[in-house]
PDB file of C-alpha atoms and ligand atoms in Angstrom:
ATOM      1  CA  HIS A   1       4.741  69.537-111.867  1.00 50.00           C
ATOM      2  CA  SER A   2       6.368  72.785-112.914  1.00 52.00           C
ATOM      3  CA  THR A   3       7.228  73.405-109.260  1.00 64.00           C
ATOM      4  CA  ASP A   4       9.255  70.203-108.974  1.00 76.00           C
ATOM      5  CA  PRO A   5      12.882  70.829-108.097  1.00 88.00           C
ATOM      6  CA  TRP A   6      15.344  69.878-110.799  1.00 94.00           C
ATOM      7  CA  ARG A   7      16.814  66.433-110.164  1.00 96.00           C
ATOM      8  CA  GLU A   8      20.424  66.015-111.154  1.00 96.00           C
ATOM      9  CA  PHE A   9      20.879  62.853-113.164  1.00 97.00           C
ATOM     10  CA  ASP A  10      23.432  60.863-115.104  1.00 98.00           C
ATOM     11  CA  SER A  11      22.451  60.096-118.707  1.00 97.00           C
ATOM     12  CA  SER A  12      24.526  56.915-118.633  1.00 98.00           C
ATOM     13  CA  LYS A  13      22.056  55.473-116.079  1.00 98.00           C
ATOM     14  CA  VAL A  14      18.441  54.345-116.248  1.00 98.00           C
ATOM     15  CA  TYR A  15      16.187  55.436-113.385  1.00 98.00           C
ATOM     16  CA  MET A  16      13.590  53.214-111.723  1.00 98.00           C
ATOM     17  CA  ALA A  17      11.621  56.372-110.926  1.00 97.00           C
ATOM     18  CA  ASP A  18      11.090  56.903-114.673  1.00 98.00           C
ATOM     19  CA  LEU A  19       9.961  53.306-115.207  1.00 98.00           C
ATOM     20  CA  GLU A  20       7.532  53.402-112.273  1.00 97.00           C
ATOM     21  CA  SER A  21       6.167  56.745-113.449  1.00 97.00           C
ATOM     22  CA  ALA A  22       5.642  55.189-116.890  1.00 97.00           C
ATOM     23  CA  LEU A  23       3.625  52.312-115.414  1.00 97.00           C
ATOM     24  CA  HIS A  24       1.615  54.674-113.231  1.00 96.00           C
ATOM     25  CA  TYR A  25       0.764  56.863-116.231  1.00 97.00           C
ATOM     26  CA  LEU A  26       0.024  53.898-118.473  1.00 97.00           C
ATOM     27  CA  LEU A  27      -2.325  52.199-116.009  1.00 96.00           C
ATOM     28  CA  ARG A  28      -3.991  55.168-114.344  1.00 95.00           C
ATOM     29  CA  VAL A  29      -4.045  57.866-117.001  1.00 95.00           C
ATOM     30  CA  GLU A  30      -3.693  56.502-120.523  1.00 96.00           C
ATOM     31  CA  LEU A  31      -5.806  53.393-120.027  1.00 96.00           C
ATOM     32  CA  ALA A  32      -8.479  55.453-118.260  1.00 95.00           C
ATOM     33  CA  THR A  33      -9.536  56.919-121.601  1.00 95.00           C
ATOM     34  CA  HIS A  34     -10.983  53.483-122.454  1.00 95.00           C
ATOM     35  CA  ASN A  35     -14.163  52.588-120.533  1.00 95.00           C
ATOM     36  CA  THR A  36     -13.968  48.908-121.291  1.00 96.00           C
ATOM     37  CA  LEU A  37     -11.371  46.715-122.873  1.00 96.00           C
ATOM     38  CA  ALA A  38     -12.586  44.053-125.279  1.00 96.00           C
ATOM     39  CA  GLY A  39     -11.479  42.067-128.300  1.00 94.00           C
ATOM     40  CA  ALA A  40      -8.195  43.136-129.874  1.00 95.00           C
ATOM     41  CA  GLU A  41      -7.723  45.913-127.302  1.00 95.00           C
ATOM     42  CA  LEU A  42      -7.996  43.466-124.441  1.00 96.00           C
ATOM     43  CA  LYS A  43      -5.536  41.109-126.110  1.00 95.00           C
ATOM     44  CA  THR A  44      -3.101  43.976-126.653  1.00 96.00           C
ATOM     45  CA  PHE A  45      -3.383  45.018-123.024  1.00 97.00           C
ATOM     46  CA  LYS A  46      -2.799  41.427-121.871  1.00 97.00           C
ATOM     47  CA  ASN A  47       0.338  41.206-124.000  1.00 98.00           C
ATOM     48  CA  VAL A  48       1.767  44.379-122.476  1.00 98.00           C
ATOM     49  CA  VAL A  49       0.952  43.222-118.957  1.00 98.00           C
ATOM     50  CA  THR A  50       2.591  39.874-119.797  1.00 98.00           C
ATOM     51  CA  VAL A  51       5.899  41.335-120.970  1.00 98.00           C
ATOM     52  CA  VAL A  52       6.089  43.764-118.058  1.00 98.00           C
ATOM     53  CA  ALA A  53       5.044  41.200-115.429  1.00 98.00           C
ATOM     54  CA  LYS A  54       7.591  38.666-116.663  1.00 98.00           C
ATOM     55  CA  LEU A  55      10.491  40.881-117.721  1.00 98.00           C
ATOM     56  CA  TYR A  56      10.353  44.008-115.538  1.00 98.00           C
ATOM     57  CA  PRO A  57      13.836  44.469-114.068  1.00 97.00           C
ATOM     58  CA  GLY A  58      12.997  47.017-111.357  1.00 96.00           C
ATOM     59  CA  ARG A  59      11.589  46.767-107.842  1.00 95.00           C
ATOM     60  CA  ALA A  60      10.050  43.430-106.890  1.00 93.00           C
ATOM     61  CA  SER A  61       6.942  45.094-105.402  1.00 92.00           C
ATOM     62  CA  VAL A  62       6.180  46.743-108.745  1.00 94.00           C
ATOM     63  CA  LYS A  63       6.781  43.521-110.656  1.00 95.00           C
ATOM     64  CA  LYS A  64       4.403  41.769-108.253  1.00 93.00           C
ATOM     65  CA  VAL A  65       1.623  44.283-108.960  1.00 93.00           C
ATOM     66  CA  MET A  66       1.954  43.449-112.648  1.00 95.00           C
ATOM     67  CA  GLU A  67       2.131  39.699-111.950  1.00 95.00           C
ATOM     68  CA  ASN A  68      -1.080  39.881-109.909  1.00 93.00           C
ATOM     69  CA  LEU A  69      -2.748  41.830-112.684  1.00 94.00           C
ATOM     70  CA  LEU A  70      -1.654  39.229-115.232  1.00 95.00           C
ATOM     71  CA  GLU A  71      -2.847  36.346-113.072  1.00 94.00           C
ATOM     72  CA  TRP A  72      -6.227  38.018-112.730  1.00 93.00           C
ATOM     73  CA  LEU A  73      -6.504  38.670-116.492  1.00 93.00           C
ATOM     74  CA  VAL A  74      -5.607  35.061-117.291  1.00 92.00           C
ATOM     75  CA  ARG A  75      -7.914  33.609-114.628  1.00 91.00           C
ATOM     76  CA  LEU A  76     -10.929  35.627-115.794  1.00 84.00           C
ATOM     77  CA  PRO A  77     -11.709  34.561-119.332  1.00 79.00           C
ATOM     78  CA  LEU A  78     -13.969  37.588-119.843  1.00 84.00           C
ATOM     79  CA  GLU A  79     -14.841  38.923-123.276  1.00 91.00           C
ATOM     80  CA  SER A  80     -14.638  42.442-121.964  1.00 95.00           C
ATOM     81  CA  ILE A  81     -13.264  44.074-118.832  1.00 95.00           C
ATOM     82  CA  PRO A  82     -14.379  47.423-117.423  1.00 95.00           C
ATOM     83  CA  TYR A  83     -11.433  49.755-116.912  1.00 96.00           C
ATOM     84  CA  GLN A  84     -12.659  50.415-113.379  1.00 96.00           C
ATOM     85  CA  ALA A  85     -12.045  46.773-112.462  1.00 95.00           C
ATOM     86  CA  ILE A  86      -8.421  47.074-113.531  1.00 95.00           C
ATOM     87  CA  LEU A  87      -8.026  50.285-111.567  1.00 94.00           C
ATOM     88  CA  ASP A  88      -9.641  48.756-108.446  1.00 92.00           C
ATOM     89  CA  LEU A  89      -7.260  45.870-108.668  1.00 91.00           C
ATOM     90  CA  VAL A  90      -4.185  48.052-109.100  1.00 91.00           C
ATOM     91  CA  ASP A  91      -5.245  50.545-106.427  1.00 90.00           C
ATOM     92  CA  ASP A  92      -7.158  48.801-103.668  1.00 80.00           C
ATOM     93  CA  LYS A  93      -6.882  45.066-103.793  1.00 75.00           C
ATOM     94  CA  MET A  94      -3.121  45.131-103.925  1.00 75.00           C
ATOM     95  CA  ARG A  95      -2.737  47.710-101.234  1.00 76.00           C
ATOM     96  CA  ILE A  96      -4.314  45.177 -98.872  1.00 72.00           C
ATOM     97  CA  SER A  97      -1.462  42.801 -99.584  1.00 76.00           C
ATOM     98  CA  GLY A  98       1.085  45.582 -99.086  1.00 76.00           C
ATOM     99  CA  LEU A  99       1.804  46.085-102.772  1.00 80.00           C
ATOM    100  CA  PHE A 100       1.562  49.503-104.241  1.00 81.00           C
ATOM    101  CA  LEU A 101       2.435  51.194-107.475  1.00 89.00           C
ATOM    102  CA  GLY A 102       3.309  54.803-106.653  1.00 89.00           C
ATOM    103  CA  ALA A 103       0.677  57.257-107.874  1.00 89.00           C
ATOM    104  CA  GLU A 104       2.844  60.140-108.951  1.00 90.00           C
ATOM    105  CA  LEU A 105       4.982  61.255-111.820  1.00 93.00           C
ATOM    106  CA  ARG A 106       8.580  61.652-110.795  1.00 95.00           C
ATOM    107  CA  TRP A 107      10.727  62.102-113.886  1.00 96.00           C
ATOM    108  CA  VAL A 108      14.482  61.874-113.496  1.00 97.00           C
ATOM    109  CA  GLY A 109      16.343  60.806-116.659  1.00 98.00           C
ATOM    110  CA  CYS A 110      13.142  61.783-118.498  1.00 98.00           C
ATOM    111  CA  GLN A 111      12.776  65.280-116.994  1.00 96.00           C
ATOM    112  CA  GLY A 112      11.976  68.001-119.481  1.00 95.00           C
ATOM    113  CA  SER A 113      13.267  71.548-119.309  1.00 93.00           C
ATOM    114  CA  ARG A 114       9.612  72.601-119.127  1.00 90.00           C
ATOM    115  CA  PRO A 115       6.269  70.804-118.641  1.00 88.00           C
ATOM    116  CA  GLY A 116       5.007  69.059-121.741  1.00 89.00           C
ATOM    117  CA  LEU A 117       8.437  68.010-122.921  1.00 94.00           C
ATOM    118  CA  ARG A 118       9.923  64.504-122.454  1.00 96.00           C
ATOM    119  CA  GLY A 119       8.303  62.687-119.487  1.00 96.00           C
ATOM    120  CA  TYR A 120       5.948  59.878-120.443  1.00 97.00           C
ATOM    121  CA  PRO A 121       6.973  59.222-124.080  1.00 97.00           C
ATOM    122  CA  CYS A 122      10.611  59.177-122.991  1.00 98.00           C
ATOM    123  CA  SER A 123       9.848  56.686-120.223  1.00 98.00           C
ATOM    124  CA  LEU A 124       7.875  54.459-122.587  1.00 98.00           C
ATOM    125  CA  TRP A 125      10.811  54.155-124.985  1.00 98.00           C
ATOM    126  CA  THR A 126      13.059  53.455-122.001  1.00 98.00           C
ATOM    127  CA  LEU A 127      10.733  50.768-120.641  1.00 98.00           C
ATOM    128  CA  PHE A 128      10.490  48.908-123.958  1.00 98.00           C
ATOM    129  CA  HIS A 129      14.241  49.095-124.628  1.00 98.00           C
ATOM    130  CA  MET A 130      14.791  47.553-121.193  1.00 98.00           C
ATOM    131  CA  LEU A 131      12.266  44.820-121.879  1.00 98.00           C
ATOM    132  CA  THR A 132      13.942  43.855-125.182  1.00 98.00           C
ATOM    133  CA  VAL A 133      17.258  43.570-123.354  1.00 98.00           C
ATOM    134  CA  GLN A 134      15.781  41.559-120.474  1.00 98.00           C
ATOM    135  CA  TYR A 135      14.080  39.192-122.896  1.00 98.00           C
ATOM    136  CA  ASP A 136      17.353  38.627-124.756  1.00 98.00           C
ATOM    137  CA  ALA A 137      19.133  37.908-121.463  1.00 98.00           C
ATOM    138  CA  SER A 138      16.433  35.527-120.180  1.00 98.00           C
ATOM    139  CA  PRO A 139      14.123  34.255-122.941  1.00 97.00           C
ATOM    140  CA  GLN A 140      12.835  31.513-120.626  1.00 98.00           C
ATOM    141  CA  LEU A 141      10.978  34.188-118.639  1.00 98.00           C
ATOM    142  CA  LEU A 142       8.193  34.174-121.225  1.00 98.00           C
ATOM    143  CA  ALA A 143       7.796  30.360-121.081  1.00 97.00           C
ATOM    144  CA  ASN A 144       4.209  29.272-120.415  1.00 95.00           C
ATOM    145  CA  THR A 145       2.797  32.587-121.594  1.00 96.00           C
ATOM    146  CA  ALA A 146       0.915  33.326-124.801  1.00 94.00           C
ATOM    147  CA  LEU A 147       4.077  35.017-126.125  1.00 97.00           C
ATOM    148  CA  ASP A 148       6.491  32.119-125.608  1.00 96.00           C
ATOM    149  CA  GLY A 149       8.863  31.393-128.477  1.00 96.00           C
ATOM    150  CA  ASN A 150       8.393  34.678-130.338  1.00 97.00           C
ATOM    151  CA  PRO A 151      11.720  36.572-130.492  1.00 98.00           C
ATOM    152  CA  ALA A 152       9.775  39.724-131.348  1.00 98.00           C
ATOM    153  CA  ALA A 153       7.358  39.283-128.413  1.00 98.00           C
ATOM    154  CA  VAL A 154       8.271  42.565-126.713  1.00 98.00           C
ATOM    155  CA  LEU A 155       8.117  44.475-129.996  1.00 98.00           C
ATOM    156  CA  SER A 156       4.727  42.988-130.898  1.00 98.00           C
ATOM    157  CA  ALA A 157       3.375  43.977-127.493  1.00 98.00           C
ATOM    158  CA  MET A 158       4.799  47.480-127.936  1.00 98.00           C
ATOM    159  CA  ARG A 159       3.409  47.746-131.474  1.00 98.00           C
ATOM    160  CA  GLY A 160      -0.036  46.816-130.219  1.00 98.00           C
ATOM    161  CA  TYR A 161       0.138  49.218-127.301  1.00 98.00           C
ATOM    162  CA  ILE A 162       1.450  52.200-129.277  1.00 98.00           C
ATOM    163  CA  GLY A 163      -1.099  51.659-132.056  1.00 96.00           C
ATOM    164  CA  THR A 164      -4.070  51.221-129.717  1.00 95.00           C
ATOM    165  CA  PHE A 165      -3.514  53.173-126.519  1.00 97.00           C
ATOM    166  CA  PHE A 166      -0.665  55.679-126.927  1.00 97.00           C
ATOM    167  CA  GLY A 167      -2.156  59.167-126.644  1.00 95.00           C
ATOM    168  CA  CYS A 168      -0.186  60.530-129.600  1.00 94.00           C
ATOM    169  CA  GLU A 169      -2.069  59.067-132.554  1.00 94.00           C
ATOM    170  CA  GLN A 170       0.306  60.417-135.149  1.00 95.00           C
ATOM    171  CA  CYS A 171       3.152  58.652-133.316  1.00 96.00           C
ATOM    172  CA  GLY A 172       1.101  55.475-133.409  1.00 97.00           C
ATOM    173  CA  ARG A 173       0.647  55.713-137.169  1.00 97.00           C
ATOM    174  CA  HIS A 174       4.356  56.311-137.773  1.00 97.00           C
ATOM    175  CA  PHE A 175       5.361  53.453-135.524  1.00 98.00           C
ATOM    176  CA  GLU A 176       2.836  51.127-137.168  1.00 98.00           C
ATOM    177  CA  GLU A 177       4.268  52.011-140.583  1.00 98.00           C
ATOM    178  CA  MET A 178       7.773  51.036-139.491  1.00 98.00           C
ATOM    179  CA  ALA A 179       6.528  47.860-137.824  1.00 98.00           C
ATOM    180  CA  ALA A 180       4.467  46.806-140.840  1.00 98.00           C
ATOM    181  CA  GLN A 181       7.516  47.308-143.049  1.00 98.00           C
ATOM    182  CA  SER A 182      10.082  45.263-141.175  1.00 98.00           C
ATOM    183  CA  LEU A 183       8.994  43.713-137.887  1.00 98.00           C
ATOM    184  CA  ASP A 184       8.493  40.326-139.575  1.00 97.00           C
ATOM    185  CA  GLN A 185      12.220  40.305-140.398  1.00 98.00           C
ATOM    186  CA  VAL A 186      13.095  40.100-136.697  1.00 98.00           C
ATOM    187  CA  THR A 187      13.957  36.474-136.010  1.00 98.00           C
ATOM    188  CA  THR A 188      16.179  36.653-132.910  1.00 98.00           C
ATOM    189  CA  THR A 189      16.110  38.572-129.626  1.00 98.00           C
ATOM    190  CA  GLU A 190      19.347  40.332-130.708  1.00 98.00           C
ATOM    191  CA  GLU A 191      17.664  41.554-133.858  1.00 98.00           C
ATOM    192  CA  ALA A 192      14.770  42.746-131.708  1.00 98.00           C
ATOM    193  CA  MET A 193      17.080  44.952-129.595  1.00 98.00           C
ATOM    194  CA  ILE A 194      18.720  46.342-132.738  1.00 98.00           C
ATOM    195  CA  TRP A 195      15.383  46.868-134.477  1.00 98.00           C
ATOM    196  CA  LEU A 196      14.068  49.052-131.671  1.00 98.00           C
ATOM    197  CA  TRP A 197      17.349  50.951-131.364  1.00 98.00           C
ATOM    198  CA  SER A 198      17.487  51.717-135.083  1.00 98.00           C
ATOM    199  CA  LYS A 199      13.798  52.683-135.333  1.00 98.00           C
ATOM    200  CA  HIS A 200      14.187  54.938-132.313  1.00 98.00           C
ATOM    201  CA  ASN A 201      17.098  56.665-134.073  1.00 98.00           C
ATOM    202  CA  LEU A 202      14.924  57.135-137.173  1.00 98.00           C
ATOM    203  CA  VAL A 203      12.308  58.818-134.990  1.00 97.00           C
ATOM    204  CA  ASN A 204      15.036  60.958-133.380  1.00 97.00           C
ATOM    205  CA  SER A 205      16.291  62.197-136.720  1.00 97.00           C
ATOM    206  CA  ARG A 206      12.761  62.902-137.952  1.00 96.00           C
ATOM    207  CA  LEU A 207      11.986  64.927-134.824  1.00 96.00           C
ATOM    208  CA  ALA A 208      15.271  66.815-134.453  1.00 95.00           C
ATOM    209  CA  GLY A 209      14.435  70.511-134.289  1.00 92.00           C
ATOM    210  CA  SER A 210      10.664  69.931-134.142  1.00 93.00           C
ATOM    211  CA  LEU A 211       8.258  71.348-131.533  1.00 89.00           C
ATOM    212  CA  SER A 212       8.484  68.247-129.334  1.00 88.00           C
ATOM    213  CA  ASP A 213      12.284  68.478-129.239  1.00 94.00           C
ATOM    214  CA  ASP A 214      13.480  69.710-125.852  1.00 96.00           C
ATOM    215  CA  PRO A 215      16.148  72.371-126.557  1.00 94.00           C
ATOM    216  CA  VAL A 216      18.081  71.275-123.471  1.00 95.00           C
ATOM    217  CA  PHE A 217      18.012  67.624-124.667  1.00 96.00           C
ATOM    218  CA  PRO A 218      18.196  67.942-128.453  1.00 95.00           C
ATOM    219  CA  LYS A 219      17.444  64.804-130.493  1.00 96.00           C
ATOM    220  CA  ALA A 220      20.578  63.195-131.844  1.00 96.00           C
ATOM    221  CA  PRO A 221      21.816  59.785-132.979  1.00 97.00           C
ATOM    222  CA  TRP A 222      22.093  57.631-129.875  1.00 98.00           C
ATOM    223  CA  PRO A 223      24.358  56.567-128.187  1.00 98.00           C
ATOM    224  CA  SER A 224      26.535  59.654-128.574  1.00 97.00           C
ATOM    225  CA  PRO A 225      30.294  59.125-128.911  1.00 97.00           C
ATOM    226  CA  ALA A 226      30.563  60.318-125.295  1.00 97.00           C
ATOM    227  CA  LEU A 227      28.334  57.443-124.145  1.00 98.00           C
ATOM    228  CA  CYS A 228      29.817  54.829-126.464  1.00 98.00           C
ATOM    229  CA  HIS A 229      32.875  55.761-128.441  1.00 98.00           C
ATOM    230  CA  SER A 230      33.369  52.304-129.957  1.00 98.00           C
ATOM    231  CA  CYS A 231      29.785  52.305-131.310  1.00 98.00           C
ATOM    232  CA  HIS A 232      30.906  54.845-133.909  1.00 98.00           C
ATOM    233  CA  GLN A 233      33.270  54.263-136.796  1.00 96.00           C
ATOM    234  CA  GLU A 234      34.268  56.050-139.925  1.00 93.00           C
ATOM    235  CA  LYS A 235      34.752  54.430-143.309  1.00 88.00           C
ATOM    236  CA  ASP A 236      36.132  56.639-146.080  1.00 91.00           C
ATOM    237  CA  GLY A 237      35.048  59.700-144.159  1.00 92.00           C
ATOM    238  CA  VAL A 238      31.492  58.376-143.757  1.00 94.00           C
ATOM    239  CA  HIS A 239      30.037  57.679-140.327  1.00 94.00           C
ATOM    240  CA  THR A 240      28.736  54.172-139.702  1.00 96.00           C
ATOM    241  CA  TRP A 241      27.623  52.284-136.626  1.00 98.00           C
ATOM    242  CA  ASN A 242      29.553  49.360-135.243  1.00 98.00           C
ATOM    243  CA  GLN A 243      26.537  47.159-134.550  1.00 97.00           C
ATOM    244  CA  GLU A 244      28.450  44.621-132.508  1.00 98.00           C
ATOM    245  CA  GLN A 245      29.483  47.408-130.145  1.00 98.00           C
ATOM    246  CA  VAL A 246      25.975  48.874-130.149  1.00 98.00           C
ATOM    247  CA  LEU A 247      24.682  45.497-128.948  1.00 98.00           C
ATOM    248  CA  VAL A 248      27.283  45.404-126.195  1.00 98.00           C
ATOM    249  CA  PHE A 249      26.269  48.907-125.201  1.00 98.00           C
ATOM    250  CA  LEU A 250      22.505  48.216-125.269  1.00 98.00           C
ATOM    251  CA  ARG A 251      22.984  45.180-123.023  1.00 98.00           C
ATOM    252  CA  GLN A 252      24.988  47.263-120.578  1.00 98.00           C
ATOM    253  CA  HIS A 253      22.901  50.461-120.646  1.00 98.00           C
ATOM    254  CA  TYR A 254      19.512  48.747-120.462  1.00 98.00           C
ATOM    255  CA  GLY A 255      20.690  45.867-118.290  1.00 98.00           C
ATOM    256  CA  ALA A 256      19.216  45.447-114.810  1.00 98.00           C
ATOM    257  CA  ALA A 257      22.563  46.326-113.207  1.00 98.00           C
ATOM    258  CA  ASN A 258      22.451  49.830-114.696  1.00 98.00           C
ATOM    259  CA  LEU A 259      19.137  50.709-113.005  1.00 98.00           C
ATOM    260  CA  SER A 260      19.388  53.429-110.397  1.00 98.00           C
ATOM    261  CA  PRO A 261      16.968  53.599-107.438  1.00 97.00           C
ATOM    262  CA  ARG A 262      17.844  57.262-106.902  1.00 97.00           C
ATOM    263  CA  TYR A 263      14.881  59.579-106.223  1.00 96.00           C
ATOM    264  CA  LEU A 264      12.434  56.730-105.629  1.00 94.00           C
ATOM    265  CA  PRO A 265       9.823  57.759-103.052  1.00 85.00           C
TER     266      PRO A 265
HETATM  267  P1  FAD B 301      13.313  59.984-126.365  1.00 92.09           P
HETATM  268  O1  FAD B 301      13.377  59.870-127.841  1.00 92.09           O
HETATM  269  O2  FAD B 301      11.970  59.842-125.748  1.00 92.09           O
HETATM  270  O3  FAD B 301      14.306  58.880-125.759  1.00 92.09           O
HETATM  271  C1  FAD B 301      14.295  58.554-124.389  1.00 92.09           C
HETATM  272  C2  FAD B 301      15.683  58.123-123.973  1.00 92.09           C
HETATM  273  O4  FAD B 301      16.040  56.934-124.659  1.00 92.09           O
HETATM  274  C3  FAD B 301      16.777  59.110-124.342  1.00 92.09           C
HETATM  275  O5  FAD B 301      16.910  60.078-123.332  1.00 92.09           O
HETATM  276  C4  FAD B 301      18.000  58.223-124.447  1.00 92.09           C
HETATM  277  O6  FAD B 301      18.535  57.971-123.157  1.00 92.09           O
HETATM  278  C5  FAD B 301      17.433  56.936-124.973  1.00 92.09           C
HETATM  279  N1  FAD B 301      17.545  56.797-126.436  1.00 92.09           N
HETATM  280  C6  FAD B 301      17.500  57.761-127.382  1.00 92.09           C
HETATM  281  N2  FAD B 301      17.615  57.223-128.601  1.00 92.09           N
HETATM  282  C7  FAD B 301      17.734  55.896-128.437  1.00 92.09           C
HETATM  283  C8  FAD B 301      17.903  54.799-129.328  1.00 92.09           C
HETATM  284  N3  FAD B 301      17.994  54.965-130.647  1.00 92.09           N
HETATM  285  N4  FAD B 301      17.979  53.548-128.806  1.00 92.09           N
HETATM  286  C9  FAD B 301      17.921  53.353-127.473  1.00 92.09           C
HETATM  287  N5  FAD B 301      17.780  54.352-126.575  1.00 92.09           N
HETATM  288  C10 FAD B 301      17.687  55.610-127.056  1.00 92.09           C
HETATM  289  N6  FAD B 301       6.897  62.346-131.133  1.00 92.09           N
HETATM  290  C11 FAD B 301       6.531  63.047-132.225  1.00 92.09           C
HETATM  291  O7  FAD B 301       6.501  64.287-132.177  1.00 92.09           O
HETATM  292  N7  FAD B 301       6.224  62.400-133.417  1.00 92.09           N
HETATM  293  C12 FAD B 301       6.254  61.041-133.519  1.00 92.09           C
HETATM  294  O8  FAD B 301       5.960  60.473-134.575  1.00 92.09           O
HETATM  295  C13 FAD B 301       6.609  60.278-132.360  1.00 92.09           C
HETATM  296  N8  FAD B 301       6.607  58.919-132.387  1.00 92.09           N
HETATM  297  C14 FAD B 301       6.851  58.225-131.227  1.00 92.09           C
HETATM  298  C15 FAD B 301       6.770  56.831-131.243  1.00 92.09           C
HETATM  299  C16 FAD B 301       6.948  56.112-130.079  1.00 92.09           C
HETATM  300  C17 FAD B 301       6.856  54.604-130.104  1.00 92.09           C
HETATM  301  C18 FAD B 301       7.204  56.784-128.844  1.00 92.09           C
HETATM  302  C19 FAD B 301       7.364  56.002-127.558  1.00 92.09           C
HETATM  303  C20 FAD B 301       7.309  58.157-128.835  1.00 92.09           C
HETATM  304  C21 FAD B 301       7.128  58.890-130.013  1.00 92.09           C
HETATM  305  N9  FAD B 301       7.229  60.283-130.028  1.00 92.09           N
HETATM  306  C22 FAD B 301       6.919  60.983-131.166  1.00 92.09           C
HETATM  307  C23 FAD B 301       7.807  60.992-128.866  1.00 92.09           C
HETATM  308  C24 FAD B 301       9.300  61.203-129.082  1.00 92.09           C
HETATM  309  O9  FAD B 301       9.900  60.073-129.719  1.00 92.09           O
HETATM  310  C25 FAD B 301      10.052  61.395-127.772  1.00 92.09           C
HETATM  311  O10 FAD B 301       9.748  60.336-126.891  1.00 92.09           O
HETATM  312  C26 FAD B 301       9.737  62.698-127.057  1.00 92.09           C
HETATM  313  O11 FAD B 301       9.887  63.773-127.961  1.00 92.09           O
HETATM  314  C27 FAD B 301      10.696  62.899-125.858  1.00 92.09           C
HETATM  315  O12 FAD B 301      12.023  62.898-126.327  1.00 92.09           O
HETATM  316  P2  FAD B 301      13.306  62.690-125.429  1.00 92.09           P
HETATM  317  O13 FAD B 301      14.268  63.759-125.727  1.00 92.09           O
HETATM  318  O14 FAD B 301      12.900  62.525-124.024  1.00 92.09           O
HETATM  319  O15 FAD B 301      13.983  61.320-125.929  1.00 92.09           O
END
C-alpha cells in the first residue's frame, strides 16, 4: 500500500510481520496462480510446508496453521490437490479453531522506498535464512518427516519452491543454476547456512545498481561492517570474510531470540 505510513525499523532485527506477510503472500497470492497441485509441484509444496511447519520460529498460532496444513497434506494421499482446497483450509477451517494467518501485507524490515521494491522477495530470503538457522540449532525437528537426515533439507525445499512457484522466473533460473552447481556439496547444517549466505551475496552483487535495487537500501555485501565488524578482515590489503564470525553472526541475527513482534496486527 503506497498510503501505508513508514514504519521505523532496526536492520539488526528480524520482524515477525515480514515473515507472516511472506506466508500470507506465498499461500494466498503466489500459489493461487496454480489451479491444482500435482506430481513434482505437489511434492515441492509439501516440502516447503514441512520445513515451515517444523522450523518456523515465530508466533505459535502461525506455526499451528502450517502444522495443520502439513497434517492434512500427509493424511490425504491424493495425486492432485485443487488450490481452492488449500485456501479453504488456510482460511475457513482454521478460523473455526481460532487459528488465523493474517491476510495483509505489512512490511517492516522489508519495506521499500516505493511500491514494487523489496517486500515479498526480501521476506522470502529472510524466511529461508531463518529456517536454515533453526534447522542447524534443532535438527531433530525434522525427525519423522520426509526430509529427515538431509542437512540441505531447507535448501532443497527452497530450491524447489523458487524454481516452481516464485513469480520471478528469471530469478528461479539463476537460483537453479547456483543450486545445480554446488548444492550437492552441502553436507552439514553449518554449510547450509553458509551456502545460502554466500549465494545471497552473489545475487546482491549481481543486482547492485539494477532496476530492482532500492536506492534507499542499496545492495551491498552483507553483513556490513556496522552490523558485524568481526565478519570482515583484510589480508594484504584484500578484503576477505571471516567465516567463523559470519556463522556466529548468522546464528544470532536469524536466531529466534532476534525476532521482533513489533508492528504485528
Ligand atoms: P534482499 O536481497 O531481498 O535481502 C533481504 C534481507 O536479507 C536484507 O535486507 C538483509 O537484512 C538480509 N541479507 C542481505 N544479504 C544477505 C546475505 N548474504 N545473507 C543473509 N542475509 C542477507 N531479483 C532480480 O532482479 N534478479 C534475480 O535474479 C533475483 N534472484 C532472486 C533469487 C531468490 C531466491 C530470491 C528470494 C530473490 C531474488 N531476486 C532477484 C530478488 C532480490 O534478490 C531481492 O530480494 C529484491 O531485490 C529485494 O532486495 P532487498 O534490498 O530487500 O534485499
